[in-house]
mmCIF file of C-alpha atoms in Angstrom:
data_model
loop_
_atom_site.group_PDB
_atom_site.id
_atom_site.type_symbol
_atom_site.label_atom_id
_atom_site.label_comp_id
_atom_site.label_asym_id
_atom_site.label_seq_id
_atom_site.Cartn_x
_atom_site.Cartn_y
_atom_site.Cartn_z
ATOM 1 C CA UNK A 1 111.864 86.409 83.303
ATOM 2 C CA UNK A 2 112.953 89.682 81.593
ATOM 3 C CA UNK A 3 112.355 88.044 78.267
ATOM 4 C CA UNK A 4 108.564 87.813 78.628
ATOM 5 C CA UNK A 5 108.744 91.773 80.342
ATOM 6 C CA UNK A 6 110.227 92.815 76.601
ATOM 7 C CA UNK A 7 106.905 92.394 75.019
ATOM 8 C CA UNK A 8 106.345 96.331 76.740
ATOM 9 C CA UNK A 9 106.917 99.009 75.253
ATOM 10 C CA UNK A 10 110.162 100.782 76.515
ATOM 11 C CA UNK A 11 109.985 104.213 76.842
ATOM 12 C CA UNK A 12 113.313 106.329 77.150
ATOM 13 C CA UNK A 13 112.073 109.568 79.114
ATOM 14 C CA UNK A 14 111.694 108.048 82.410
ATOM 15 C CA UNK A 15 112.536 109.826 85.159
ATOM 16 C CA UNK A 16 112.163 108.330 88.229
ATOM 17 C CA UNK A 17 112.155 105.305 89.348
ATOM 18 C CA UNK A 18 109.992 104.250 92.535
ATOM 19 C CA UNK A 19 110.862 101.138 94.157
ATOM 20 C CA UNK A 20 108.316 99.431 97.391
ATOM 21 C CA UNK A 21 109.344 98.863 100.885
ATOM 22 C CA UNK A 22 108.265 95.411 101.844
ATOM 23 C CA UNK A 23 110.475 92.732 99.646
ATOM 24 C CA UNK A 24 111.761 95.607 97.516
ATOM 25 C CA UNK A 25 114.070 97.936 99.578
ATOM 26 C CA UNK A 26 113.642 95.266 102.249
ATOM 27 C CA UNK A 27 115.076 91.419 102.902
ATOM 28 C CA UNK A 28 112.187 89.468 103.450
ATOM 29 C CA UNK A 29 110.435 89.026 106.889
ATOM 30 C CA UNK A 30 112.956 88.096 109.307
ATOM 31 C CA UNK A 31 112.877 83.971 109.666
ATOM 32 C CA UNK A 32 110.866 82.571 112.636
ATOM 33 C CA UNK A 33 108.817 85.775 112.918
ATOM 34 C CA UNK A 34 105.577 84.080 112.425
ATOM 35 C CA UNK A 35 106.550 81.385 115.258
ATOM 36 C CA UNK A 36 107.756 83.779 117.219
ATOM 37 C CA UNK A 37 103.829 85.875 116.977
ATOM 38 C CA UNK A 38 102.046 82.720 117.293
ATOM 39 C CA UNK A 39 104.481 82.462 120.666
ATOM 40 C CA UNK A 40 103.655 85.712 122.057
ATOM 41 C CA UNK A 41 100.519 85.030 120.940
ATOM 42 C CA UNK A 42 99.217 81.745 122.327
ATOM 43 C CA UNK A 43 98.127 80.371 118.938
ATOM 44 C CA UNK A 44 99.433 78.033 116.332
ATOM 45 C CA UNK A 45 101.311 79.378 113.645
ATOM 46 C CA UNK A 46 98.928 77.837 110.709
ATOM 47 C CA UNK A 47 96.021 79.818 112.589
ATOM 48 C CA UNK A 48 97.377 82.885 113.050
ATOM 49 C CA UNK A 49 99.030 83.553 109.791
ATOM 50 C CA UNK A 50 96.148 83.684 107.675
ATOM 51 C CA UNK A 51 94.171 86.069 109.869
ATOM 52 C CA UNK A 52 96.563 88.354 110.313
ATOM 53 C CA UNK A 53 97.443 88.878 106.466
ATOM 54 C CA UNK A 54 93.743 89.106 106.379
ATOM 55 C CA UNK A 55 93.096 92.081 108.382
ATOM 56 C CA UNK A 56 96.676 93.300 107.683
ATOM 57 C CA UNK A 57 94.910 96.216 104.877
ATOM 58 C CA UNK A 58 93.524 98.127 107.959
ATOM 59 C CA UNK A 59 96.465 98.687 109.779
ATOM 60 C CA UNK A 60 98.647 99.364 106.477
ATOM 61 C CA UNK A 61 95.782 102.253 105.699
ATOM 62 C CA UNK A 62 95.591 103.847 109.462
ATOM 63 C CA UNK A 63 92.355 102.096 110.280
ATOM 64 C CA UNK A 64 93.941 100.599 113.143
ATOM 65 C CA UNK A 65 96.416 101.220 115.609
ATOM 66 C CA UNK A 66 99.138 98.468 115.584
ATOM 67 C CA UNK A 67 97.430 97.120 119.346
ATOM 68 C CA UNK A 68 94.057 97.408 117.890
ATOM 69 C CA UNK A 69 95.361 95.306 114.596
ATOM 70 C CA UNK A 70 96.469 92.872 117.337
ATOM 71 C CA UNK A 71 94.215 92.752 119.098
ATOM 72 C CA UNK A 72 91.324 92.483 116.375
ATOM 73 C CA UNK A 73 93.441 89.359 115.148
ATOM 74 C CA UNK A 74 93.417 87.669 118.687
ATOM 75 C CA UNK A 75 89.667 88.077 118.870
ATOM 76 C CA UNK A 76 88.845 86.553 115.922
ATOM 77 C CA UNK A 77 91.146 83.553 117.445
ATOM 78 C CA UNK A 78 88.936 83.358 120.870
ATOM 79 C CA UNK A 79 92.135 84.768 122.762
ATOM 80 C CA UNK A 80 92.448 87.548 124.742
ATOM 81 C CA UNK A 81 96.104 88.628 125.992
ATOM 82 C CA UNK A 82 97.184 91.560 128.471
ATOM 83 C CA UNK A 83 97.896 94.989 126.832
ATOM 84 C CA UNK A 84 102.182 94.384 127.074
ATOM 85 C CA UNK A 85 101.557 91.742 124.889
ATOM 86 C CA UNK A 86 99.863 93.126 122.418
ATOM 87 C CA UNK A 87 102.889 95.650 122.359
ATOM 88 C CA UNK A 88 105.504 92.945 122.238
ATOM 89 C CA UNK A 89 103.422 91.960 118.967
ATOM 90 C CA UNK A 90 103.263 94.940 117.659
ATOM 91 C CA UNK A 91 107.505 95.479 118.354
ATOM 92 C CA UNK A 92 108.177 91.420 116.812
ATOM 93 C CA UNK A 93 106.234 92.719 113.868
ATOM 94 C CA UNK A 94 107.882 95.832 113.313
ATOM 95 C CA UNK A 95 111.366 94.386 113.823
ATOM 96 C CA UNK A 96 110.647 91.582 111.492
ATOM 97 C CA UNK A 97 110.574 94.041 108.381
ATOM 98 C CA UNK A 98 113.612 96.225 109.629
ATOM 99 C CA UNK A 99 116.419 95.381 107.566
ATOM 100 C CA UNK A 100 117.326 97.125 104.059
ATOM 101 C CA UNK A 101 118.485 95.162 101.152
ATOM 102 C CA UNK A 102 122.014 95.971 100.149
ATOM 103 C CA UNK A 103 122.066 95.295 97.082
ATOM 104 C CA UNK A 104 118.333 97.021 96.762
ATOM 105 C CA UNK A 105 119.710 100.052 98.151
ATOM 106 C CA UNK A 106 123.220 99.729 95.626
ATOM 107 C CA UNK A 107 120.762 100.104 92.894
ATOM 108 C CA UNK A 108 118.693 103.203 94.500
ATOM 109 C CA UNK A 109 122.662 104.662 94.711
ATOM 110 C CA UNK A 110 123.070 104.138 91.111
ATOM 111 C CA UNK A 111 119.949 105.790 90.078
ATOM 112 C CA UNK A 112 120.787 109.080 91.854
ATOM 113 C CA UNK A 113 123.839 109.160 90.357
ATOM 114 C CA UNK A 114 122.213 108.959 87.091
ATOM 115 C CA UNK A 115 120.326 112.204 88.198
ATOM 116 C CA UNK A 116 116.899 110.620 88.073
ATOM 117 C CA UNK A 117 114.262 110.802 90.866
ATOM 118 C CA UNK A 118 113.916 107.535 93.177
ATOM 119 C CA UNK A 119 111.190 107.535 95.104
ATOM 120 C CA UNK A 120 108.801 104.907 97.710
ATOM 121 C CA UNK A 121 105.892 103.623 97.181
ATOM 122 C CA UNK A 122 104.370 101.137 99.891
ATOM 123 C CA UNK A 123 101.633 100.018 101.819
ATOM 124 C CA UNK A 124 102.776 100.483 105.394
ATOM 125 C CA UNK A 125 101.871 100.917 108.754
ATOM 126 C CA UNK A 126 102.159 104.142 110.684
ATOM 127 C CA UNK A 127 104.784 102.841 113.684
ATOM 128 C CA UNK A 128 106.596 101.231 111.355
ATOM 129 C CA UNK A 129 106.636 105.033 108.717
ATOM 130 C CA UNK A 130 108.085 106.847 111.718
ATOM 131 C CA UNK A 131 110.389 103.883 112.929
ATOM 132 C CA UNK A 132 112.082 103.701 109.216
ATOM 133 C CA UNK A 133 112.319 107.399 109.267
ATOM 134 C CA UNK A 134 114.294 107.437 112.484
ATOM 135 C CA UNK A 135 116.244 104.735 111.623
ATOM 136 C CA UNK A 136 116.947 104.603 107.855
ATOM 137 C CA UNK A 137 118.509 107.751 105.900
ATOM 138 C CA UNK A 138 116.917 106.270 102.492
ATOM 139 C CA UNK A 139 113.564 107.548 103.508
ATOM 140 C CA UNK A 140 114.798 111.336 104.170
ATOM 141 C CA UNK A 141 116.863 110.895 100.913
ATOM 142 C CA UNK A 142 114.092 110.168 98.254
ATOM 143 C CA UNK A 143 112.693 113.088 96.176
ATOM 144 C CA UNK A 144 109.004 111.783 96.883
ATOM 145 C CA UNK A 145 107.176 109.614 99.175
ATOM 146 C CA UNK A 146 103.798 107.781 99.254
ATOM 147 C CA UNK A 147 102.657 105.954 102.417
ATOM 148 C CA UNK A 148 99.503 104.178 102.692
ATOM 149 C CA UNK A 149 99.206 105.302 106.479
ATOM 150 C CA UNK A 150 99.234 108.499 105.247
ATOM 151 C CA UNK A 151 97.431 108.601 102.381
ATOM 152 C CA UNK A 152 94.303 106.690 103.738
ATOM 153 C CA UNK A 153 94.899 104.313 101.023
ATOM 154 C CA UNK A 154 96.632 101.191 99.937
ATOM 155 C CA UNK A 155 98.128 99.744 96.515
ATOM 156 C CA UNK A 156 96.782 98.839 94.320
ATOM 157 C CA UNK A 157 94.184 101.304 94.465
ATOM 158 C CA UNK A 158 94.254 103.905 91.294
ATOM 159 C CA UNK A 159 94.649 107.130 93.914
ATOM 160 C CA UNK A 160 97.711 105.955 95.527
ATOM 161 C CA UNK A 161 99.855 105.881 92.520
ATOM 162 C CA UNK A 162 97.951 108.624 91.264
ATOM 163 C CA UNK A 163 99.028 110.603 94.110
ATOM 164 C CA UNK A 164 102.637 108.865 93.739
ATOM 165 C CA UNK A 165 102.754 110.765 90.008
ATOM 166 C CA UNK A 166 101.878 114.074 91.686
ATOM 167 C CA UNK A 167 104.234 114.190 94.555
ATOM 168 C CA UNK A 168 106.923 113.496 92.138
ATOM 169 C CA UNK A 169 105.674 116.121 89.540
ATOM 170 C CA UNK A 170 105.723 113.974 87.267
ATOM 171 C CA UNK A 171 103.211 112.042 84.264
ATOM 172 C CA UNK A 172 102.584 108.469 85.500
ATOM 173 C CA UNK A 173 104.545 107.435 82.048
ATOM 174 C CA UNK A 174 107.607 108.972 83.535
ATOM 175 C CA UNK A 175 107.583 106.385 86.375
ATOM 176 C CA UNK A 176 109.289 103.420 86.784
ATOM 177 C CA UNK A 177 107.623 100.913 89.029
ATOM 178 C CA UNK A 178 109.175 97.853 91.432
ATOM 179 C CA UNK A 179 106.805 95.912 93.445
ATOM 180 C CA UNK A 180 106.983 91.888 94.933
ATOM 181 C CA UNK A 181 103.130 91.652 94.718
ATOM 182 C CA UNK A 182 101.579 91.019 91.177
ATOM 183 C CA UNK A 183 98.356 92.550 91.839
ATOM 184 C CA UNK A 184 100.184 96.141 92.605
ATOM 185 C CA UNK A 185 101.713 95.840 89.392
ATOM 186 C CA UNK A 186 98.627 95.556 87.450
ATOM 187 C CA UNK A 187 97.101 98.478 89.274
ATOM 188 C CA UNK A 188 100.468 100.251 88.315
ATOM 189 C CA UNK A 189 100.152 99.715 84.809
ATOM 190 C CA UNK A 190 96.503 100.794 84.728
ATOM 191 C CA UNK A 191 97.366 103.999 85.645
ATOM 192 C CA UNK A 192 100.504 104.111 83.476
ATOM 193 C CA UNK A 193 103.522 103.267 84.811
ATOM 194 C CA UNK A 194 106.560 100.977 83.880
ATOM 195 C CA UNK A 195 106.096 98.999 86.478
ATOM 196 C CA UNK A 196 107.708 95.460 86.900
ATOM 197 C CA UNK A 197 107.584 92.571 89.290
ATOM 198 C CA UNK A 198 110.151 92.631 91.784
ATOM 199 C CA UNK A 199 112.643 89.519 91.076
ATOM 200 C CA UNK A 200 116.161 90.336 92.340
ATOM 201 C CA UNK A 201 118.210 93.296 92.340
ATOM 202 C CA UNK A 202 120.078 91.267 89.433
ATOM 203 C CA UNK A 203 116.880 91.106 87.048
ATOM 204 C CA UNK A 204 116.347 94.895 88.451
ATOM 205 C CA UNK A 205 119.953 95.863 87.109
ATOM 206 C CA UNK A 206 118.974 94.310 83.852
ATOM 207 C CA UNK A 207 115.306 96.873 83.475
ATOM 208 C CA UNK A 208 117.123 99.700 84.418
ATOM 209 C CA UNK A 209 120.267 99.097 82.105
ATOM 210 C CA UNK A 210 117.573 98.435 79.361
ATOM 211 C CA UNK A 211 116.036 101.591 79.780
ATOM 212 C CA UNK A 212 118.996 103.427 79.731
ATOM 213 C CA UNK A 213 118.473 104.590 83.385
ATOM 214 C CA UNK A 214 122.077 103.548 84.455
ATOM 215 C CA UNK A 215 125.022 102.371 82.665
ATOM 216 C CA UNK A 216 125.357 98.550 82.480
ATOM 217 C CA UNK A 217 127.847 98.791 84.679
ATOM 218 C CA UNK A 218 127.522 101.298 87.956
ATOM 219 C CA UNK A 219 130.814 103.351 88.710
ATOM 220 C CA UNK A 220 131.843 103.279 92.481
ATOM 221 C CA UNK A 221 129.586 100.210 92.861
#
């Protein structure tokens, strides 16, 4: 709870405020997806889950095409499908993480308006980068970007938030950090962001508001 996250030390001169993709500006993975894989697929669902989250680093960083990533998965599960299928994969995937958060994106609104930066910070594939960039207006309206398809490098790796800081022009203590994975907050922190664990857009309100980023209550909201 927000309680425990009070024990930091709030700093007043932030100026932006970089939220993730996955979890953060997204819903959560569309329901049934991982059936629906393990469908296409030919495999159980308890089998193919863990593998794929297991390789799932390489095709975030570029190290694999979103077939190869498929394909590398179905190896290691003795299968072998035809190359459409490994597309349809590839397509279930993508479409699985393709719906924004509204009230995510409410709060991105209300930052702007505040005149600080918002920017994204995520470990993503490449097809899925140009898909949301096509699709989405958020990602052409941010003042900074960092992609680990682009970068060569995923959270929570020092560089990539390192990297976040510089595209932003800003210090890392001027950042304001929202991620769903615990282990990207730590890495984060290390570097020297405020950076909290993603729990709601309602416990998000409440950080913000604390740090005097927007009023506690948003006009035109």
């Amino acid at each position: 709870m927000w309680d425990k996250e009070k024990e930091m030390h709030l700093r007043t001169d932030i100026r932006a405020v970089v939220f993730d993709y996955g979890n953060v500006l997204s819903l959560p993975q569309a329901p049934g997806t991982m059936e629906r894989l393990a469908e296409l697929a030919g495999v159980p669902a308890r089998e193919l889950e863990p593998v794929l989250w297991a390789l799932r680093p390489a095709w975030d960083r570029g190290d694999l095409s979103g077939v190869a990533y498929y394909r590398a998965i179905l190896e290691r599960l003795g299968r072998e499908v035809p190359p459409a299928v490994l597309e349809r994969l590839v397509e279930a995937d993508m479409e699985s993480w393709s719906r924004l958060n509204p009230e995510t994106i409410a709060l991105v609104r209300a930052v702007q308006r505040a005149g600080k930066k918002v920017g994204i910070l995520s470990n993503m594939p490449v097809e899925f980068l140009r898909r949301a960039q096509q699709r989405f207006p958020l990602f052409q309206d941010v003042d900074g970007a960092v992609y680990s398809c682009d970068v060569r490098v995923n959270k929570p790796d020092r560089e990539i938030y390192e990297h976040c800081a510089r595209v932003l022009d800003l210090s890392p203590a001027e950042v304001l950090f929202f991620d769903d994975l615990p282990v990207n907050i730590e890495g984060a922190r290390a570097v020297g962001f405020q950076a909290f664990l993603w729990k709601g857009a309602e416990e998000a309100r409440r950080i913000l508001v604390s740090f005097g980023i927007i009023p506690a209550v948003a006009q035109g909201e």
